[in-house]
Coordinates of C-alpha atoms in Angstrom, one line a residue:
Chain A
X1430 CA -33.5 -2.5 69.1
X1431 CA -35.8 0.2 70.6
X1432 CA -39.2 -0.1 68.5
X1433 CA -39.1 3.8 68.1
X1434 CA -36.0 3.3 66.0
X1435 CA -36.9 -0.1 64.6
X1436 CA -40.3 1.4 63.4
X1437 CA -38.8 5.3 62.4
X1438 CA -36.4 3.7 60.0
X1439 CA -39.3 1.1 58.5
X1440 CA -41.3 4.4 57.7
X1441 CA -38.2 5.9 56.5
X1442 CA -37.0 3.2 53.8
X1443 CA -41.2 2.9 52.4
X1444 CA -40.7 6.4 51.8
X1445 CA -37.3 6.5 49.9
X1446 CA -37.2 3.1 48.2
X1447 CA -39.3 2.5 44.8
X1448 CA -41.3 -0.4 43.6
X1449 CA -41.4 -2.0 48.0
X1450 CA -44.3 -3.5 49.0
X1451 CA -43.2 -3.8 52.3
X1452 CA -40.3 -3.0 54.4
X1453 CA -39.6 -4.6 58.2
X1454 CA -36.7 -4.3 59.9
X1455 CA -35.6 -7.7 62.0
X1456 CA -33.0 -6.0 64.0
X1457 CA -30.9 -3.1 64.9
X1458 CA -27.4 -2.9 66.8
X1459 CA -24.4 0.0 67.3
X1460 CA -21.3 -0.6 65.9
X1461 CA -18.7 0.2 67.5
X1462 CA -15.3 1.6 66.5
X1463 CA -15.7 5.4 65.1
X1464 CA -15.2 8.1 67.5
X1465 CA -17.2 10.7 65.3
X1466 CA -20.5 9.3 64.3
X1467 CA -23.5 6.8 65.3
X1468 CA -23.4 3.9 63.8
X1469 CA -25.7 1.1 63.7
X1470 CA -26.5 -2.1 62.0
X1471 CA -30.0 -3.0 60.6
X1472 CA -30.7 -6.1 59.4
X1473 CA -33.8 -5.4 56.8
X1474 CA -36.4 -7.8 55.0
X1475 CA -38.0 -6.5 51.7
X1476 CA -41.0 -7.4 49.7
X1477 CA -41.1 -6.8 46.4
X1478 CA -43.8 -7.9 44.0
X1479 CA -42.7 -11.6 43.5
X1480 CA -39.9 -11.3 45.4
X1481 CA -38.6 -11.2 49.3
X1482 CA -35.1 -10.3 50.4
X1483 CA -32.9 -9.7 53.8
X1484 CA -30.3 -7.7 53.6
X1485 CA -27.9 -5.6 56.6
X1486 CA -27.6 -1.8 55.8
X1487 CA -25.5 0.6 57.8
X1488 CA -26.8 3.9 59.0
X1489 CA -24.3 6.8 59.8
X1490 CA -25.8 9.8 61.7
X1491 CA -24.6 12.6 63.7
X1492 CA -24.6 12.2 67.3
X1493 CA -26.3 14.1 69.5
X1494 CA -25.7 18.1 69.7
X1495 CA -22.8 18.7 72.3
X1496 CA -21.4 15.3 71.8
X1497 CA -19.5 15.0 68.9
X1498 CA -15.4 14.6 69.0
X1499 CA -15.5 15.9 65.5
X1500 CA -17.7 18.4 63.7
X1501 CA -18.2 17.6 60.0
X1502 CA -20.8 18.4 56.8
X1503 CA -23.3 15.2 56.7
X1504 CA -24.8 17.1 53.8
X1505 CA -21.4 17.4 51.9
X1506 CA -20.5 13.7 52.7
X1507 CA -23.6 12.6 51.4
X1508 CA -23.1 14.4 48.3
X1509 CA -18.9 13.1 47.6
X1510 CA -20.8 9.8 48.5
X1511 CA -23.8 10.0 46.1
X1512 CA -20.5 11.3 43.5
X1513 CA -18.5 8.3 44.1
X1514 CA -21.0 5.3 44.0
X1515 CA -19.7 2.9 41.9
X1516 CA -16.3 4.8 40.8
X1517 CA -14.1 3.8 43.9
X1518 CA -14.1 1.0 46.1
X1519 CA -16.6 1.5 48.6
X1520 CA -19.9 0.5 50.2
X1521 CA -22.7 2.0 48.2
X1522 CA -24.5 4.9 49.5
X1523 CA -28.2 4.3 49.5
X1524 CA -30.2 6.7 51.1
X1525 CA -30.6 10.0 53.1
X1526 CA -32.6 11.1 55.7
X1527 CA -31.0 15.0 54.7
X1528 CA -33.1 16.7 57.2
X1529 CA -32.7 14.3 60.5
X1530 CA -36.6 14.5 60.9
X1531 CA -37.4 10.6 60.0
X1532 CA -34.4 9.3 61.9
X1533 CA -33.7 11.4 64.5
X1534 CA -30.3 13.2 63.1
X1535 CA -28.7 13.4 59.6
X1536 CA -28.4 10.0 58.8
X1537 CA -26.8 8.5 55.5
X1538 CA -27.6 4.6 55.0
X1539 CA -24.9 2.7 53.4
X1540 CA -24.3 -1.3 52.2
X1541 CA -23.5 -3.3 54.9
X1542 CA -19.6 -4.8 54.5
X1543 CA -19.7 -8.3 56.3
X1544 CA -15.6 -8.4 56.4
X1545 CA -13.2 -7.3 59.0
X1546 CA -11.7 -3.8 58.3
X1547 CA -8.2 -3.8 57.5
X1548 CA -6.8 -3.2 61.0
X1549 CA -8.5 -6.4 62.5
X1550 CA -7.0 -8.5 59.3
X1551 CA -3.8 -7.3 59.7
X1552 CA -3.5 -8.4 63.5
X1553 CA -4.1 -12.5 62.2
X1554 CA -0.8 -11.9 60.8
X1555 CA -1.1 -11.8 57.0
X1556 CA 1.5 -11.3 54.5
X1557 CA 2.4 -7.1 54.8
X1558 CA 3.7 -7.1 51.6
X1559 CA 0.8 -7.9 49.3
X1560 CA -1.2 -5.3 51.6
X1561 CA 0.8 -2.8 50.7
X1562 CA 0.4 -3.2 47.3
X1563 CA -3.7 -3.3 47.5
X1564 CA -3.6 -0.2 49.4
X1565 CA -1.3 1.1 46.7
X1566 CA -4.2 0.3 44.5
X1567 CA -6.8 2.0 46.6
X1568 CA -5.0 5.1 47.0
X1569 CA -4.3 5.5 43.4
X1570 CA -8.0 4.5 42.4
X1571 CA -9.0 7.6 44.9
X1572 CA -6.8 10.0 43.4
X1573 CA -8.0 9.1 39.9
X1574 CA -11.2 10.2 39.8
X1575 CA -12.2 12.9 37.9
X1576 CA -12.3 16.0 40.0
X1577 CA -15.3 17.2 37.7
X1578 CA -17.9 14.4 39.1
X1579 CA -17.2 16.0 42.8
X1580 CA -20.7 18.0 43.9
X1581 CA -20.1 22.1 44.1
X1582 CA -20.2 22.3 47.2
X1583 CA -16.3 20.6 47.4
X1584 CA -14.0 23.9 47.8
X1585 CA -11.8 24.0 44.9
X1586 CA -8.4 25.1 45.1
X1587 CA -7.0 27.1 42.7
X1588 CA -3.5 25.6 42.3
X1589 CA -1.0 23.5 44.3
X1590 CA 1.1 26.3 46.1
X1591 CA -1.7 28.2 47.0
X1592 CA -3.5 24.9 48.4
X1593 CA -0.2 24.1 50.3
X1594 CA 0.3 27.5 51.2
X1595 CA -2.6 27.3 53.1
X1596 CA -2.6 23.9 54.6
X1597 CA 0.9 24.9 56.2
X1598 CA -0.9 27.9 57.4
X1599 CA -3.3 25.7 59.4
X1600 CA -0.6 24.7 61.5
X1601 CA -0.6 28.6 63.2
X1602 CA -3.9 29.4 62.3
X1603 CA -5.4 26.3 64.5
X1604 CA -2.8 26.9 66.9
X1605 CA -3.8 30.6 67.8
X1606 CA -7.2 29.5 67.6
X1607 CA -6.4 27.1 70.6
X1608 CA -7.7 27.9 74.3
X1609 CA -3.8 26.8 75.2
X1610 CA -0.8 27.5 73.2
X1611 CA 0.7 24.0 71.4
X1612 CA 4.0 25.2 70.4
X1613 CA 5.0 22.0 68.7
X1614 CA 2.5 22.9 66.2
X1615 CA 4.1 26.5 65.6
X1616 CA 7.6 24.7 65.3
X1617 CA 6.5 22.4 63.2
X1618 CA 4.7 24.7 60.7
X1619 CA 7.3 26.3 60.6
X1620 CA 9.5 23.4 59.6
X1621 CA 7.2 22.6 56.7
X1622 CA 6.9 25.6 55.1
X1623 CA 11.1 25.6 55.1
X1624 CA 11.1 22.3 53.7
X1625 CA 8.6 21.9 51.1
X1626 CA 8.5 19.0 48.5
X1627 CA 7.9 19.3 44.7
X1628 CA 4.0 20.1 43.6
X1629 CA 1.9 17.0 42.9
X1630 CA -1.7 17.5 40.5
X1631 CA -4.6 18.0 43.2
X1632 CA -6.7 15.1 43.3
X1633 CA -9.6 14.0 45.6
X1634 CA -8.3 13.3 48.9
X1635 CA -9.9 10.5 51.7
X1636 CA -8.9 12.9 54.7
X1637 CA -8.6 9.5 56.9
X1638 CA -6.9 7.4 54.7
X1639 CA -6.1 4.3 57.6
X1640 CA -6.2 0.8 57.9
X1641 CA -9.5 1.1 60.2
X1642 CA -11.9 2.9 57.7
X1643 CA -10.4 -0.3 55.0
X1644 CA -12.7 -3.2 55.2
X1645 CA -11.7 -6.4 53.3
X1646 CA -14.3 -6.9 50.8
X1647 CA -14.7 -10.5 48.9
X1648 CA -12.1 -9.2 46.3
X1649 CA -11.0 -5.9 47.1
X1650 CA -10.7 -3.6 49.9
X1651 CA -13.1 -1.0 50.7
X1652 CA -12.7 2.5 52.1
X1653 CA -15.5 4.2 54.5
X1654 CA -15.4 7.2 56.2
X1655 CA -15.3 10.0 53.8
X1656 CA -16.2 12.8 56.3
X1657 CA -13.3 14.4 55.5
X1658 CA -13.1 14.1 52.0
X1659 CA -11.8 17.3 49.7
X1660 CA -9.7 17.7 47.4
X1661 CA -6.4 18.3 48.2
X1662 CA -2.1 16.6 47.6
X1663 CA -2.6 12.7 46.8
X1664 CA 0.3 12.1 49.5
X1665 CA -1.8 13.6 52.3
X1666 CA -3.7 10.2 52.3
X1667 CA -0.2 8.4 52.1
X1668 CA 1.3 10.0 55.2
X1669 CA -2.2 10.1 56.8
X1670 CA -2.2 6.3 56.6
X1671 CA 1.7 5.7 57.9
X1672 CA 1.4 8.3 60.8
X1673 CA -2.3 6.6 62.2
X1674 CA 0.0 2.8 61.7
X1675 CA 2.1 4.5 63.6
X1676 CA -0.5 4.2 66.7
X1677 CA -2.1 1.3 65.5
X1678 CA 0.4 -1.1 63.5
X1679 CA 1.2 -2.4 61.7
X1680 CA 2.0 -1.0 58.7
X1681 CA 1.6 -2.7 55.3
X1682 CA 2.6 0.9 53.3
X1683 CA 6.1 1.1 55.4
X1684 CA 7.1 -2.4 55.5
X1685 CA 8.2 -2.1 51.8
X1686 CA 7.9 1.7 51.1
X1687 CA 10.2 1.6 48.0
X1688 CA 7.6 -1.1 46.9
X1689 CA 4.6 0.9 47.4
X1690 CA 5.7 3.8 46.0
X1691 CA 6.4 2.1 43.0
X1692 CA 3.5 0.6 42.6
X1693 CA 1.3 4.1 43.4
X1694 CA 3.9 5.6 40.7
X1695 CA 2.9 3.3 38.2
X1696 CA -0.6 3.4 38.7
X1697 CA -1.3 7.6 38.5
X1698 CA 1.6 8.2 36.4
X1699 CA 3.0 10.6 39.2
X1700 CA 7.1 10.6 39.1
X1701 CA 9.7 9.7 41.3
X1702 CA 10.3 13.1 42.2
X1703 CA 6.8 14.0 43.7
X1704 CA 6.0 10.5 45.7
X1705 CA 9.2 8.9 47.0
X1706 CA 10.0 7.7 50.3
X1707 CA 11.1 11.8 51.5
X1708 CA 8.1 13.2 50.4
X1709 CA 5.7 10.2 52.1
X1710 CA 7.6 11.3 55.3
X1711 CA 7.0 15.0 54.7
X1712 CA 3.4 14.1 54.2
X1713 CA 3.1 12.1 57.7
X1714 CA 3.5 15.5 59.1
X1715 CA 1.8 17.8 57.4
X1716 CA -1.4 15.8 57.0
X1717 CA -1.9 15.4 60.4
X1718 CA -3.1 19.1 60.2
X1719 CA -6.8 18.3 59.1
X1720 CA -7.2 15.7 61.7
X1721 CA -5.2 17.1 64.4
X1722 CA -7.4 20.9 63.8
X1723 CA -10.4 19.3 64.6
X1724 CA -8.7 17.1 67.3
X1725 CA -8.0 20.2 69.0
X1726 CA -11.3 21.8 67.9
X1727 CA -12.9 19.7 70.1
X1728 CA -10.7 19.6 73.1
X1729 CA -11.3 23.8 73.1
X1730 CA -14.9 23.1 73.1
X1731 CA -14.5 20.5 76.1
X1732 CA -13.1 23.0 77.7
X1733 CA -15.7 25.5 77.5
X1734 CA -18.3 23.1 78.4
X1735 CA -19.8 23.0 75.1
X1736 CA -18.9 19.1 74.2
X1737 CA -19.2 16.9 77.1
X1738 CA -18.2 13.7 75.3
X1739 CA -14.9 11.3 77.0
X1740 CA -13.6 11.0 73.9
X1741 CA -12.1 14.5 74.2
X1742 CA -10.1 14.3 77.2
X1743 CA -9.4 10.9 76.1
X1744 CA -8.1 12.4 72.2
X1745 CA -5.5 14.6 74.7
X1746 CA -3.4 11.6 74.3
X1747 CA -3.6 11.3 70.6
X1748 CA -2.3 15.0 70.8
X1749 CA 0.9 14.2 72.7
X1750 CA 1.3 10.7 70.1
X1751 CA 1.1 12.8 67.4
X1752 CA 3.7 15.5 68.9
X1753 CA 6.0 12.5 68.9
X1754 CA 5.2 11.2 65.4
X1755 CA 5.9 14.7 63.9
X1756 CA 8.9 15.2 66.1
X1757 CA 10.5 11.6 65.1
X1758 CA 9.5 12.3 61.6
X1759 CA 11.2 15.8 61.4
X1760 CA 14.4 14.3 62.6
X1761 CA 14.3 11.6 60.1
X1762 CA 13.6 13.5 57.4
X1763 CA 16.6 16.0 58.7
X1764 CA 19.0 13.0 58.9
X1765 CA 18.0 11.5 55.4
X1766 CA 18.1 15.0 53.6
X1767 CA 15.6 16.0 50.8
X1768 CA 16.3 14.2 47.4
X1769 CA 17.8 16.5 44.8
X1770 CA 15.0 17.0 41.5
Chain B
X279 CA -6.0 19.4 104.9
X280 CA -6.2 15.8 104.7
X281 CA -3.7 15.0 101.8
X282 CA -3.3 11.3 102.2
X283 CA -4.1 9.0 100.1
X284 CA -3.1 11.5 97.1
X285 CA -5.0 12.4 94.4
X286 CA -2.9 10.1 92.6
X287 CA -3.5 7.4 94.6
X288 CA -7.3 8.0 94.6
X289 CA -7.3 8.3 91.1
X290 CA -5.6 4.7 90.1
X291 CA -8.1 3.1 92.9
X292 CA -11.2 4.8 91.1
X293 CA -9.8 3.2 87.9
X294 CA -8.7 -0.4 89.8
X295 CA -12.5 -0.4 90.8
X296 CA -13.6 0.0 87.7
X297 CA -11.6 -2.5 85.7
X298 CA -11.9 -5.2 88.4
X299 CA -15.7 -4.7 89.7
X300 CA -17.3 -2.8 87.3
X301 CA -15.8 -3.7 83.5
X302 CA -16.9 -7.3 84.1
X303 CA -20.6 -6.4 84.6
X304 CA -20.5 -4.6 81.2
X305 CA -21.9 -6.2 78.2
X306 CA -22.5 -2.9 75.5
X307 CA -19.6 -2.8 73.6
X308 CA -20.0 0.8 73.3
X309 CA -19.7 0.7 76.9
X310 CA -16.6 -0.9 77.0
X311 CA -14.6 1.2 74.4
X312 CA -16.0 4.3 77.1
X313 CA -14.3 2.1 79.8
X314 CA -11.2 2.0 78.6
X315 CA -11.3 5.6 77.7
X316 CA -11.8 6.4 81.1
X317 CA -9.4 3.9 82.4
X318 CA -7.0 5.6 80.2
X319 CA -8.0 9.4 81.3
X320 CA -7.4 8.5 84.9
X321 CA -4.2 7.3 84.5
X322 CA -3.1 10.6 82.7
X323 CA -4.7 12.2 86.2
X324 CA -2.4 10.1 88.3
X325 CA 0.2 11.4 86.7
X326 CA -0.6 15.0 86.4
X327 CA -1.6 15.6 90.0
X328 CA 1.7 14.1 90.9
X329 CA 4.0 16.3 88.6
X330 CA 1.9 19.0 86.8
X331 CA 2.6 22.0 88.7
X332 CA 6.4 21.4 89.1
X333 CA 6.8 20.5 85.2
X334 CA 5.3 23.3 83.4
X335 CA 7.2 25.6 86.6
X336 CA 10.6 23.7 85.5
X337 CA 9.5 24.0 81.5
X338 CA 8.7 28.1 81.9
X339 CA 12.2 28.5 83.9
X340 CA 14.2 26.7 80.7
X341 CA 11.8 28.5 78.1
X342 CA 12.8 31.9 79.6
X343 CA 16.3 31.2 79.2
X344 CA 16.0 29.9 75.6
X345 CA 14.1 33.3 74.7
X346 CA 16.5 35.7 76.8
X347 CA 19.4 34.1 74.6
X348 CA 17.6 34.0 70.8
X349 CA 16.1 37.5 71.2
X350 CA 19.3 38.5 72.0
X351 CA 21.7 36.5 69.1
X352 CA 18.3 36.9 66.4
X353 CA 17.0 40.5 67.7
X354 CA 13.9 39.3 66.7
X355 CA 10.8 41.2 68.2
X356 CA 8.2 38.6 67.9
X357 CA 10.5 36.7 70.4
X358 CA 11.4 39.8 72.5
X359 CA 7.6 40.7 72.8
X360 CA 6.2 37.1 73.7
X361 CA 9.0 37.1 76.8
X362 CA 8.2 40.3 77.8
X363 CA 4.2 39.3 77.7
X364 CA 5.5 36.0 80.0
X365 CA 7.4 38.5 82.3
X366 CA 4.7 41.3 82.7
X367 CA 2.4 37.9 83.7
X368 CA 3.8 35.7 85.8
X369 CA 3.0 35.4 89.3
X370 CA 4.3 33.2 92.1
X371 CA 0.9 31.1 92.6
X372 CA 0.8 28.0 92.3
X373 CA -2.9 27.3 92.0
X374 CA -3.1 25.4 88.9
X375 CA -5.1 27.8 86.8
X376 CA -2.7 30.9 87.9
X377 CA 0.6 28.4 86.8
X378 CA -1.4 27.0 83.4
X379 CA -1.5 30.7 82.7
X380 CA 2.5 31.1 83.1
X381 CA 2.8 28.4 81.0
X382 CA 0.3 29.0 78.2
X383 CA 2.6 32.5 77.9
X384 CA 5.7 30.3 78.1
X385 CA 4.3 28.5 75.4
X386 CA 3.8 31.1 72.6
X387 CA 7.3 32.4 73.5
X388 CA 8.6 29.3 72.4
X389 CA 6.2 29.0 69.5
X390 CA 7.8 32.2 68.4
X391 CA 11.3 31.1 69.4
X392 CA 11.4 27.9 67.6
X393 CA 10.0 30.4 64.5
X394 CA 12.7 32.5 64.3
X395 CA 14.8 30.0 64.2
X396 CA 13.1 28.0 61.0
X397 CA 13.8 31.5 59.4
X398 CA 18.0 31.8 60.2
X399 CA 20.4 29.5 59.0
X400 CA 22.6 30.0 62.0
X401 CA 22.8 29.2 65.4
X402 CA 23.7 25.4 65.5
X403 CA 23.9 25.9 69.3
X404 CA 20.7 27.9 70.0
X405 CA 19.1 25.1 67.5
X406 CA 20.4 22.5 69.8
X407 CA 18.9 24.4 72.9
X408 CA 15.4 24.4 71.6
X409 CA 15.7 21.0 70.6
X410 CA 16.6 20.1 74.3
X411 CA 13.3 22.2 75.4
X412 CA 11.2 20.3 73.5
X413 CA 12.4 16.7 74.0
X414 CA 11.7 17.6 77.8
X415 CA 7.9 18.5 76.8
X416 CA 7.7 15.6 75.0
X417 CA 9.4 13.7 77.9
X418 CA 6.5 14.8 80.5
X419 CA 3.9 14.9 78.0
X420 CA 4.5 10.8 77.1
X421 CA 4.6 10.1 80.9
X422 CA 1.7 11.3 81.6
X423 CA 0.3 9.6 78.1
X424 CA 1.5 6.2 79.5
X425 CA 0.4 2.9 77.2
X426 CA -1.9 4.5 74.7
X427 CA -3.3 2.2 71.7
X428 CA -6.6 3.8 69.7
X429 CA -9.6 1.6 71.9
X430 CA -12.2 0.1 69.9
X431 CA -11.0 0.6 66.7
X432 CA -11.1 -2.3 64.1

């Protein structure tokens, strides 16, 4: 713990939290495992009137300019955050330092989650079935909330087939936006807009909707990560979740898909038709595209010496995994044949 | 030029020293995921400076080919104007940046190829063809990917 940050983030919690006497903070550490923002762990002691508390917060800031893998809106996660507290399963979002001054970069300070996320529970060898079923649970506890709580700032789509419209667009549009040409991206785009599923209601959407932003809570699992939260097709987060398994399995939602997509069914009230084991499929492809634009996003800016972070030429081989998931899934999908409505 | 040890071979000692001498002296976890970041990035280098050059030479030759044949069974202009683009380019360097460039024009006549095909409903054979073109990207694109798990997630 450097005593610049120890003693910037004391000044900044007297200033944001009511009714403190004093604030001191016994200890700061990274945490690893996200590729897109700082984060650190700060154990905090409080003093209330008549009372004195530890607790461990999280703070999430942007890194430093030039060395981010991914560019995203602090601002607008802070605000889906400040929206959700208390309506999905998450960590609670506490407090913001909007304007970077007090901590050095935007920060958002979060509850700390002492258990393992997901990922690291799944590889003691639990019981895949069950797991499915939670995150069955915590997807459809996502896509049920009110689209009216979001802030303004969330974009809106109009309507389904305009929204899918232009998400299939994104496969070209990031593609010619590309310093190299990706022509797995063109075929595929192309594929999906030949192929497309029935219409689903628009809900809010995770954006990266995996087993590593889940952490196992005392009762419940708890999703983090909401930087690319919007609102968007439910099955997005579905396919988002079985494509990342596939690079880092296993995968509870696969091992007993007819399961989960029961369960999911039951839950929003969303029929057969829309979510069913073709359209998940579809959905491992085509939500890639949010991910896998800013994936590329980066790498362009690598390249002209804008970003200078080894996570980029590192990503390169997510990029050639992810040509093989959509590849693999295209065939499957071909061999299976769409269901009939 | 001195051309022995290869680049290749240089570049999988660089990441031998590391693991072996250096990754033990590490204690920063943060440290550690970059490690195996870079470990991973020099493998993709082995492989690259071993093959690059003749691959995406190899991958332009079959591309051509699979254009020639579509522009002429779909007479589809997209098509006909990305291969004329690759044509009207292409030199016979083979410094890197003078082949990525061949390549890169390759690339959006396939793009446009494998297009034009989504639209028709024919051509079971031409289908087949660019099917074949892109299993052999993939093909080079997983060797030089190698083992690859997400580091320091979880």
């Amino acid at each position: 713990m450097t005593t610049e940050g120890a003693a910037a983030l004391e000044a900044f919690l007297r200033s944001v939290a009511d009714d403190v006497d004093t604030v001191k903070v016994l200890s700061m550490a990274p945490i690893g495992g996200g590729y897109s923002r700082v984060m650190m762990r700060a154990e905090v002691e409080w003093s209330h009137p008549g009372e004195r508390r530890v607790e461990t917060l999280v703070l999430r800031g942007d890194p430093p300019p030039g060395q981010a893998a991914f560019e995203t809106d602090r601002d607008l996660e802070w605000s889906i955050l400040s929206a959700l507290n208390g309506r999905v399963p998450m960590p609670a979002a506490r407090y913001y330092d909007a304007a970077g001054s007090a901590l050095g970069a935007k920060t958002i300070v979060l509850d700390h989650v002492p258990g393992p996320s997901l990922l690291a529970h799944l590889a003691s060898g639990v019981d895949l079935g069950p797991v499915g079923i939670q995150i069955a649970e915590v997807a459809a506890a996502i896509h049920a909330v009110d689209l009216d709580v979001l802030p303004p700032g969330a974009p809106r789509p109009p309507d389904w087939s305009t929204y899918l419209d232009a998400l299939i667009a994104q496969w070209g549009d990031a593609e010619r936006a590309h310093v190299e040409r990706d022509p797995f991206m063109r075929h595929v785009g192309a594929w999906l807009d030949a192929h497309r599923p029935p219409p689903s209601p628009l809900t809010l959407v995770h954006g990266d909707f995996q087993s590593a932003n889940l952490l196992v809570g005392d009762d419940a699992l708890l999703l983090v990560d909401w930087e690319f939260a919007h609102i968007g097709d439910p099955r997005e987060d579905l396919g988002w979740f079985m494509a990342v398994a596939m690079a880092a399995p296993p995968d509870p939602i696969s091992y007993d898909l007819d399961a989960f997509c029961a369960r999911y069914r039951e839950l929003t009230g969303i029929s057969e038709g829309v979510v069913n084991p073709w359209s998940l499929g579809y959905f491992v492809v085509l939500g890639a595209i949010r991910i896998f634009a800013n994936l590329i996003a980066a790498n362009a800016a690598f390249v002209r010496g804008d970003t200078a972070s080894i996570t980029v030429p590192y990503n390169v081989n997510a990029a050639a995994f992810a040509h093989n998931v959509w590849i693999a899934a295209i065939g499957g999908l071909e061999a299976i044949g769409a269901p009939r409505p | 030029m001195i051309t022995l040890p290869s680049a290749s071979q240089v570049a999988l000692e660089i990441r031998r020293e590391l693991l072996e001498q250096i990754g033990p002296e590490l204690t920063s976890e943060r440290a550690r995921v970059s490690l195996e970041m870079i470990e991973n990035c020099l493998r993709n280098l082995a492989v690259r400076a071993e093959h690059e050059i003749a691959w995406m030479r190899e991958e332009c030759d079959a591309i051509e080919a699979l254009a020639t044949a579509v522009a002429e069974a779909l007479d589809d202009a997209a098509v006909r104007d990305a291969l004329a683009a690759y044509r009207d380019g292409r030199t016979t360097s083979l410094h890197v940046a003078d082949v990525q460039r061949d390549y890169d024009r390759a690339g959006e006549a396939l793009s446009c190829t494998a297009e034009a095909l989504a639209r028709s409903d024919d051509h079971p054979q031409l289908r087949a063809r660019l099917a074949e073109v892109f299993a052999t990207r993939q093909a080079h694109e997983l060797e030089i990917m190698g083992e690859f798990a997400f580091v320091g997630r979880g």
